[in-house]
PDB file of C-alpha atoms in Angstrom:
ATOM      1  CA  ASP A 982      18.934  -7.120  -6.364  1.00 63.00           C
ATOM      2  CA  CYS A 983      16.666  -7.657  -9.378  1.00 75.00           C
ATOM      3  CA  PHE A 984      16.537  -3.905  -9.960  1.00 73.00           C
ATOM      4  CA  ALA A 985      20.324  -3.638  -9.755  1.00 75.00           C
ATOM      5  CA  ARG A 986      20.808  -6.458 -12.254  1.00 80.00           C
ATOM      6  CA  THR A 987      18.558  -4.770 -14.785  1.00 80.00           C
ATOM      7  CA  ALA A 988      19.825  -1.235 -14.110  1.00 77.00           C
ATOM      8  CA  THR A 989      16.285  -0.221 -13.124  1.00 82.00           C
ATOM      9  CA  ARG A 990      15.838   2.952 -11.103  1.00 83.00           C
ATOM     10  CA  VAL A 991      13.062   2.978  -8.511  1.00 86.00           C
ATOM     11  CA  ILE A 992      11.442   6.367  -7.946  1.00 89.00           C
ATOM     12  CA  ILE A 993      11.127   6.385  -4.184  1.00 92.00           C
ATOM     13  CA  ASN A 994      11.878   8.745  -1.317  1.00 95.00           C
ATOM     14  CA  ASP A 995      14.760   8.560   1.099  1.00 94.00           C
ATOM     15  CA  SER A 996      14.243   5.801   3.672  1.00 95.00           C
ATOM     16  CA  GLY A 997      14.244   8.298   6.535  1.00 96.00           C
ATOM     17  CA  ILE A 998      11.405  10.279   4.974  1.00 98.00           C
ATOM     18  CA  ILE A 999       9.417   7.097   4.409  1.00 97.00           C
ATOM     19  CA  ARG A1000       9.930   5.905   7.995  1.00 97.00           C
ATOM     20  CA  THR A1001       8.848   9.259   9.419  1.00 98.00           C
ATOM     21  CA  PHE A1002       5.775   9.962   7.326  1.00 97.00           C
ATOM     22  CA  MET A1003       4.439   6.418   7.097  1.00 96.00           C
ATOM     23  CA  ASP A1004       4.172   6.570  10.899  1.00 97.00           C
ATOM     24  CA  LYS A1005       1.498   8.998  12.116  1.00 97.00           C
ATOM     25  CA  TYR A1006       3.044   9.353  15.560  1.00 98.00           C
ATOM     26  CA  GLU A1007       6.485  10.096  14.104  1.00 98.00           C
ATOM     27  CA  THR A1008       4.842  12.569  11.723  1.00 98.00           C
ATOM     28  CA  ALA A1009       3.356  14.444  14.697  1.00 98.00           C
ATOM     29  CA  LYS A1010       6.790  14.510  16.352  1.00 98.00           C
ATOM     30  CA  PHE A1011       8.268  15.875  13.113  1.00 98.00           C
ATOM     31  CA  PHE A1012       5.731  18.718  13.122  1.00 98.00           C
ATOM     32  CA  LYS A1013       6.463  19.495  16.769  1.00 97.00           C
ATOM     33  CA  ASN A1014      10.255  19.399  16.365  1.00 98.00           C
ATOM     34  CA  ASN A1015      10.083  21.784  13.409  1.00 98.00           C
ATOM     35  CA  ASN A1016       7.690  24.285  15.031  1.00 97.00           C
ATOM     36  CA  LEU A1017       4.881  23.497  12.606  1.00 97.00           C
ATOM     37  CA  PRO A1018       1.231  23.554  13.735  1.00 96.00           C
ATOM     38  CA  TYR A1019      -0.321  20.095  13.976  1.00 97.00           C
ATOM     39  CA  PRO A1020      -3.193  18.231  15.653  1.00 98.00           C
ATOM     40  CA  LYS A1021      -2.353  16.918  19.114  1.00 97.00           C
ATOM     41  CA  THR A1022      -1.487  13.251  18.740  1.00 98.00           C
ATOM     42  CA  TYR A1023      -0.936  10.508  21.329  1.00 97.00           C
ATOM     43  CA  LEU A1024      -0.258   6.799  21.349  1.00 97.00           C
ATOM     44  CA  LEU A1025      -3.488   5.056  22.335  1.00 96.00           C
ATOM     45  CA  LYS A1026      -1.733   3.036  25.034  1.00 94.00           C
ATOM     46  CA  ASP A1027      -0.500   6.255  26.674  1.00 94.00           C
ATOM     47  CA  PHE A1028      -3.613   8.391  26.199  1.00 95.00           C
ATOM     48  CA  ARG A1029      -5.172   9.587  29.469  1.00 91.00           C
ATOM     49  CA  HIS A1030      -8.004  12.103  28.947  1.00 88.00           C
ATOM     50  CA  ASP A1031      -5.642  14.516  27.197  1.00 90.00           C
ATOM     51  CA  LEU A1032      -8.251  15.623  24.633  1.00 96.00           C
ATOM     52  CA  ASP A1033     -11.946  16.387  24.644  1.00 96.00           C
ATOM     53  CA  PHE A1034     -14.225  14.074  22.686  1.00 97.00           C
ATOM     54  CA  PRO A1035     -14.760  13.492  19.847  1.00 97.00           C
ATOM     55  CA  VAL A1036     -11.299  12.262  18.859  1.00 97.00           C
ATOM     56  CA  ILE A1037     -10.129  10.090  16.012  1.00 97.00           C
ATOM     57  CA  LEU A1038      -8.279   6.781  16.220  1.00 97.00           C
ATOM     58  CA  LYS A1039      -5.871   6.040  13.382  1.00 97.00           C
ATOM     59  CA  PRO A1040      -3.645   3.043  12.685  1.00 96.00           C
ATOM     60  CA  ARG A1041      -0.120   4.244  13.305  1.00 96.00           C
ATOM     61  CA  ASN A1042       0.932   3.002   9.872  1.00 94.00           C
ATOM     62  CA  GLY A1043      -2.392   3.291   8.077  1.00 80.00           C
ATOM     63  CA  TYR A1044      -3.150   5.033   4.804  1.00 77.00           C
ATOM     64  CA  GLY A1045      -6.135   6.360   2.856  1.00 72.00           C
ATOM     65  CA  ARG A1046      -8.243   6.669   6.051  1.00 80.00           C
ATOM     66  CA  LYS A1047      -8.401   2.883   6.298  1.00 83.00           C
ATOM     67  CA  GLY A1048      -9.137   1.915   9.896  1.00 88.00           C
ATOM     68  CA  ASN A1049      -9.898   5.457  11.065  1.00 94.00           C
ATOM     69  CA  ILE A1050     -12.540   5.565  13.814  1.00 96.00           C
ATOM     70  CA  VAL A1051     -14.208   8.624  15.344  1.00 97.00           C
ATOM     71  CA  ILE A1052     -14.624   8.154  19.102  1.00 97.00           C
ATOM     72  CA  THR A1053     -17.332  10.121  20.901  1.00 97.00           C
ATOM     73  CA  GLY A1054     -16.953   8.944  24.493  1.00 96.00           C
ATOM     74  CA  GLN A1055     -14.890   7.132  27.122  1.00 95.00           C
ATOM     75  CA  ASP A1056     -16.743   3.815  26.817  1.00 96.00           C
ATOM     76  CA  GLU A1057     -15.915   3.607  23.108  1.00 96.00           C
ATOM     77  CA  LEU A1058     -12.312   4.512  23.798  1.00 96.00           C
ATOM     78  CA  ASP A1059     -11.969   1.822  26.468  1.00 95.00           C
ATOM     79  CA  TYR A1060     -13.502  -0.746  24.102  1.00 96.00           C
ATOM     80  CA  PHE A1061     -10.984  -0.061  21.346  1.00 95.00           C
ATOM     81  CA  ARG A1062      -8.055   0.345  23.725  1.00 94.00           C
ATOM     82  CA  LYS A1063      -8.409  -3.346  24.606  1.00 94.00           C
ATOM     83  CA  ARG A1064      -8.587  -4.414  20.968  1.00 94.00           C
ATOM     84  CA  LEU A1065      -6.214  -2.186  19.017  1.00 94.00           C
ATOM     85  CA  SER A1066      -2.454  -1.854  19.004  1.00 92.00           C
ATOM     86  CA  ASP A1067      -0.119   0.485  17.109  1.00 95.00           C
ATOM     87  CA  THR A1068      -2.850   3.126  17.113  1.00 97.00           C
ATOM     88  CA  VAL A1069      -2.780   6.867  17.696  1.00 97.00           C
ATOM     89  CA  VAL A1070      -5.402   9.169  19.185  1.00 97.00           C
ATOM     90  CA  GLN A1071      -5.596  12.446  17.315  1.00 97.00           C
ATOM     91  CA  GLU A1072      -7.341  15.745  17.842  1.00 97.00           C
ATOM     92  CA  ILE A1073      -9.965  16.500  15.197  1.00 97.00           C
ATOM     93  CA  ILE A1074      -9.173  19.832  13.560  1.00 97.00           C
ATOM     94  CA  GLY A1075     -11.197  22.013  11.239  1.00 96.00           C
ATOM     95  CA  GLN A1076     -14.070  20.824   9.090  1.00 95.00           C
ATOM     96  CA  GLU A1077     -14.179  18.174   6.389  1.00 92.00           C
ATOM     97  CA  ASP A1078     -15.344  20.735   3.816  1.00 94.00           C
ATOM     98  CA  GLU A1079     -12.162  22.752   4.434  1.00 97.00           C
ATOM     99  CA  GLU A1080      -9.656  20.026   3.569  1.00 97.00           C
ATOM    100  CA  TYR A1081      -6.754  20.518   1.165  1.00 97.00           C
ATOM    101  CA  THR A1082      -4.283  18.266  -0.595  1.00 97.00           C
ATOM    102  CA  VAL A1083      -0.884  19.622  -1.597  1.00 98.00           C
ATOM    103  CA  GLY A1084       1.589  18.054  -3.984  1.00 98.00           C
ATOM    104  CA  VAL A1085       5.226  18.977  -3.323  1.00 98.00           C
ATOM    105  CA  PHE A1086       8.289  18.313  -5.451  1.00 98.00           C
ATOM    106  CA  ALA A1087      11.873  19.233  -4.551  1.00 97.00           C
ATOM    107  CA  ALA A1088      15.133  18.781  -6.430  1.00 92.00           C
ATOM    108  CA  GLY A1089      18.441  20.588  -6.203  1.00 82.00           C
ATOM    109  CA  GLY A1090      17.155  23.163  -3.743  1.00 88.00           C
ATOM    110  CA  ASP A1091      14.150  24.115  -5.864  1.00 96.00           C
ATOM    111  CA  ILE A1092      10.745  23.453  -4.302  1.00 98.00           C
ATOM    112  CA  TYR A1093       7.475  23.434  -6.218  1.00 98.00           C
ATOM    113  CA  SER A1094       3.963  22.848  -4.898  1.00 98.00           C
ATOM    114  CA  ILE A1095       0.349  22.845  -6.011  1.00 98.00           C
ATOM    115  CA  ALA A1096      -2.751  22.825  -3.798  1.00 98.00           C
ATOM    116  CA  PHE A1097      -6.352  21.767  -4.230  1.00 97.00           C
ATOM    117  CA  LYS A1098      -9.353  22.085  -1.985  1.00 97.00           C
ATOM    118  CA  ARG A1099     -10.834  18.625  -2.087  1.00 94.00           C
ATOM    119  CA  CYS A1100     -14.001  16.645  -1.611  1.00 92.00           C
ATOM    120  CA  LEU A1101     -13.571  12.949  -0.906  1.00 85.00           C
ATOM    121  CA  GLY A1102     -15.456  10.205  -2.696  1.00 81.00           C
ATOM    122  CA  TYR A1103     -15.328   6.422  -2.942  1.00 75.00           C
ATOM    123  CA  GLY A1104     -12.377   4.739  -1.255  1.00 69.00           C
ATOM    124  CA  SER A1105     -11.483   8.070   0.408  1.00 75.00           C
ATOM    125  CA  LEU A1106     -10.010   9.212  -2.905  1.00 83.00           C
ATOM    126  CA  THR A1107     -10.305  12.828  -3.958  1.00 88.00           C
ATOM    127  CA  LYS A1108     -13.501  13.122  -5.989  1.00 89.00           C
ATOM    128  CA  VAL A1109     -13.472  16.878  -6.631  1.00 91.00           C
ATOM    129  CA  ALA A1110     -10.310  19.002  -6.634  1.00 94.00           C
ATOM    130  CA  GLU A1111     -10.455  22.797  -6.917  1.00 95.00           C
ATOM    131  CA  LEU A1112      -7.195  24.656  -7.547  1.00 96.00           C
ATOM    132  CA  VAL A1113      -6.208  26.973  -4.684  1.00 97.00           C
ATOM    133  CA  LEU A1114      -3.556  29.688  -4.870  1.00 97.00           C
ATOM    134  CA  ASP A1115      -2.599  30.648  -1.326  1.00 98.00           C
ATOM    135  CA  ASP A1116       0.799  31.847  -0.084  1.00 98.00           C
ATOM    136  CA  GLN A1117       0.250  30.335   3.372  1.00 97.00           C
ATOM    137  CA  ILE A1118      -0.185  26.865   1.883  1.00 98.00           C
ATOM    138  CA  THR A1119       2.868  27.390  -0.330  1.00 98.00           C
ATOM    139  CA  ASN A1120       4.979  28.505   2.646  1.00 97.00           C
ATOM    140  CA  THR A1121       3.854  25.518   4.733  1.00 97.00           C
ATOM    141  CA  ALA A1122       4.755  23.118   1.922  1.00 98.00           C
ATOM    142  CA  GLU A1123       8.190  24.698   1.527  1.00 98.00           C
ATOM    143  CA  LYS A1124       8.896  24.563   5.281  1.00 98.00           C
ATOM    144  CA  ILE A1125       8.054  20.861   5.383  1.00 98.00           C
ATOM    145  CA  ALA A1126      10.156  20.105   2.297  1.00 98.00           C
ATOM    146  CA  ARG A1127      13.182  21.932   3.718  1.00 97.00           C
ATOM    147  CA  ALA A1128      12.791  20.424   7.179  1.00 97.00           C
ATOM    148  CA  CYS A1129      12.974  16.875   5.824  1.00 97.00           C
ATOM    149  CA  ALA A1130      15.578  17.687   3.118  1.00 96.00           C
ATOM    150  CA  LEU A1131      13.169  16.472   0.458  1.00 97.00           C
ATOM    151  CA  LYS A1132      14.507  15.281  -2.856  1.00 96.00           C
ATOM    152  CA  GLY A1133      11.446  13.896  -4.576  1.00 96.00           C
ATOM    153  CA  VAL A1134       7.711  14.046  -3.874  1.00 97.00           C
ATOM    154  CA  LEU A1135       5.375  14.464  -0.914  1.00 97.00           C
ATOM    155  CA  ASN A1136       1.632  14.766  -0.565  1.00 97.00           C
ATOM    156  CA  ILE A1137       0.474  16.904   2.358  1.00 98.00           C
ATOM    157  CA  GLN A1138      -3.043  16.887   3.806  1.00 97.00           C
ATOM    158  CA  LEU A1139      -4.202  20.073   5.547  1.00 97.00           C
ATOM    159  CA  ARG A1140      -7.329  21.563   7.020  1.00 97.00           C
ATOM    160  CA  LYS A1141      -8.162  25.213   7.405  1.00 97.00           C
ATOM    161  CA  THR A1142      -8.691  26.195  11.045  1.00 96.00           C
ATOM    162  CA  GLU A1143      -9.069  29.381  13.048  1.00 94.00           C
ATOM    163  CA  LYS A1144      -5.268  29.356  13.342  1.00 90.00           C
ATOM    164  CA  GLY A1145      -4.735  28.960   9.606  1.00 95.00           C
ATOM    165  CA  TYR A1146      -3.848  25.887   7.567  1.00 97.00           C
ATOM    166  CA  VAL A1147      -2.730  22.929   9.679  1.00 98.00           C
ATOM    167  CA  ALA A1148      -1.141  19.799   8.237  1.00 98.00           C
ATOM    168  CA  PHE A1149      -2.358  16.547   9.766  1.00 97.00           C
ATOM    169  CA  GLU A1150      -0.831  13.887   7.512  1.00 96.00           C
ATOM    170  CA  ILE A1151       1.976  13.528   4.989  1.00 97.00           C
ATOM    171  CA  ASN A1152       2.174  10.803   2.356  1.00 96.00           C
ATOM    172  CA  PRO A1153       5.761  10.184   1.158  1.00 96.00           C
ATOM    173  CA  ARG A1154       4.616   9.097  -2.316  1.00 94.00           C
ATOM    174  CA  PHE A1155       2.663  10.064  -5.392  1.00 94.00           C
ATOM    175  CA  SER A1156      -0.976  10.531  -4.459  1.00 92.00           C
ATOM    176  CA  SER A1157      -4.268   9.717  -6.154  1.00 88.00           C
ATOM    177  CA  THR A1158      -4.473  13.330  -7.374  1.00 93.00           C
ATOM    178  CA  VAL A1159      -1.421  12.899  -9.599  1.00 94.00           C
ATOM    179  CA  TYR A1160      -3.442  13.264 -12.801  1.00 93.00           C
ATOM    180  CA  PHE A1161      -5.228  16.344 -11.497  1.00 94.00           C
ATOM    181  CA  ARG A1162      -1.823  17.915 -10.798  1.00 95.00           C
ATOM    182  CA  HIS A1163      -0.407  16.894 -14.148  1.00 95.00           C
ATOM    183  CA  HIS A1164      -3.350  18.467 -15.973  1.00 94.00           C
ATOM    184  CA  PHE A1165      -2.609  21.804 -14.263  1.00 95.00           C
ATOM    185  CA  GLY A1166       1.072  21.669 -15.258  1.00 96.00           C
ATOM    186  CA  PHE A1167       2.529  20.102 -12.103  1.00 97.00           C
ATOM    187  CA  TRP A1168       4.343  17.123 -13.656  1.00 97.00           C
ATOM    188  CA  ASP A1169       5.846  15.516 -10.554  1.00 97.00           C
ATOM    189  CA  VAL A1170       6.011  12.019 -12.072  1.00 96.00           C
ATOM    190  CA  VAL A1171       7.805  13.303 -15.163  1.00 96.00           C
ATOM    191  CA  TRP A1172      10.071  15.528 -13.071  1.00 97.00           C
ATOM    192  CA  SER A1173      11.078  12.544 -10.945  1.00 96.00           C
ATOM    193  CA  MET A1174      12.453  10.914 -14.089  1.00 94.00           C
ATOM    194  CA  TYR A1175      14.021  14.186 -15.212  1.00 95.00           C
ATOM    195  CA  MET A1176      15.793  14.443 -11.860  1.00 93.00           C
ATOM    196  CA  TRP A1177      17.563  11.119 -12.398  1.00 87.00           C
ATOM    197  CA  GLU A1178      18.450  12.125 -15.965  1.00 91.00           C
ATOM    198  CA  LYS A1179      19.739  15.505 -14.716  1.00 91.00           C
ATOM    199  CA  ARG A1180      17.361  17.325 -17.019  1.00 94.00           C
ATOM    200  CA  LYS A1181      16.042  20.818 -16.371  1.00 93.00           C
ATOM    201  CA  ILE A1182      12.799  21.038 -14.393  1.00 95.00           C
ATOM    202  CA  ARG A1183      10.400  23.893 -14.924  1.00 94.00           C
ATOM    203  CA  PHE A1184       6.979  24.466 -13.390  1.00 96.00           C
ATOM    204  CA  ASP A1185       4.548  26.603 -15.353  1.00 95.00           C
ATOM    205  CA  LEU A1186       1.055  26.633 -13.900  1.00 95.00           C
ATOM    206  CA  LYS A1187      -1.212  25.961 -16.868  1.00 95.00           C
ATOM    207  CA  TYR A1188      -4.393  27.452 -15.380  1.00 95.00           C
ATOM    208  CA  LYS A1189      -5.039  30.105 -12.733  1.00 94.00           C
ATOM    209  CA  GLU A1190      -8.256  28.456 -11.603  1.00 95.00           C
ATOM    210  CA  GLY A1191     -10.160  25.283 -12.313  1.00 95.00           C
ATOM    211  CA  VAL A1192     -11.845  22.182 -10.922  1.00 94.00           C
ATOM    212  CA  GLY A1193     -11.129  18.517 -11.604  1.00 93.00           C
ATOM    213  CA  VAL A1194     -13.706  15.765 -11.048  1.00 90.00           C
ATOM    214  CA  ARG A1195     -13.027  12.038 -10.757  1.00 87.00           C
ATOM    215  CA  ARG A1196     -15.938   9.854 -11.818  1.00 80.00           C
ATOM    216  CA  ILE A1197     -16.891   6.314 -12.780  1.00 73.00           C
ATOM    217  CA  ASP A1198     -19.330   5.957 -15.648  1.00 62.00           C
ATOM    218  CA  HIS A1199     -21.511   3.052 -16.678  1.00 59.00           C
ATOM    219  CA  LEU A1200     -21.437   2.813 -20.460  1.00 61.00           C
ATOM    220  CA  PHE A1201     -23.674   0.581 -22.582  1.00 59.00           C
ATOM    221  CA  PHE A1202     -23.382  -0.153 -26.293  1.00 64.00           C
ATOM    222  CA  ASN A1203     -25.440  -1.884 -29.027  1.00 64.00           C
ATOM    223  CA  LEU A1204     -28.395  -2.540 -26.776  1.00 55.00           C
ATOM    224  CA  LYS A1205     -31.512  -4.058 -28.278  1.00 64.00           C
ATOM    225  CA  THR A1206     -34.597  -4.362 -26.108  1.00 62.00           C
ATOM    226  CA  SER A1207     -36.705  -7.503 -26.089  1.00 55.00           C
ATOM    227  CA  GLY A1208     -40.468  -7.413 -25.836  1.00 56.00           C
ATOM    228  CA  LYS A1209     -40.342  -9.224 -22.513  1.00 56.00           C
ATOM    229  CA  ALA A1210     -37.940  -6.730 -20.995  1.00 49.00           C
ATOM    230  CA  SER A1211     -40.108  -3.820 -22.122  1.00 50.00           C
ATOM    231  CA  ASP A1212     -43.221  -5.448 -20.680  1.00 54.00           C
ATOM    232  CA  ILE A1213     -41.511  -5.982 -17.311  1.00 46.00           C
ATOM    233  CA  LEU A1214     -40.389  -2.335 -17.144  1.00 45.00           C
ATOM    234  CA  ASN A1215     -43.775  -1.017 -18.182  1.00 51.00           C
ATOM    235  CA  ASP A1216     -45.613  -3.245 -15.720  1.00 50.00           C
ATOM    236  CA  GLY A1217     -43.278  -2.158 -12.985  1.00 46.00           C
ATOM    237  CA  TYR A1218     -43.942   1.514 -13.608  1.00 43.00           C
ATOM    238  CA  LYS A1219     -47.718   0.887 -13.804  1.00 46.00           C
ATOM    239  CA  LYS A1220     -47.661  -0.698 -10.383  1.00 43.00           C
TER     240      LYS A1220
END
């Protein structure tokens, strides 16, 4: 109501898209129903030796890898089965060093995407993002966007496997790599506002290759050492 009173537009996906992709079990069903490759996924309460160990437990409505647990044997599984609810058991696919994040934007039938091979850092955020140009990733992103009738943004997580790129999660929101994407010419935040204003959207990839790095620096200014501090440091090194 407060948004309506102030004529404020909220940039958010369709409620059906949010319900599907915020739920990891429903996401797996979406992949299956649309003939897209995906990791085998089961509700923990229904899981009965359907996968070989190791497997991964994920909160059904989790995000950012929070609460994810790798399970290596039956005893561990039984322990968590008694203590967790609304959890899925998922097949582990590919390798962590072959993980990709894909930004997708769709409006008026036009679908744009950009992909990065990523290395995760603190808080499971993308620390290093290397631009990847691959038709298979582009085609996968377009299939997903069309299948869910996307009008807005998605963030797709994939891993490269022996069978090709396989999506394992979809975030129905802007992701933490939004600035990386923007720097390469993929302006999904700006385009979301353009879409409401009925302005023309155009995607021109700014670079053909490149790497982005997220970092936290410790900066110090106007430091003046005291004699005592210097003595402590010097003594410490002598010892």
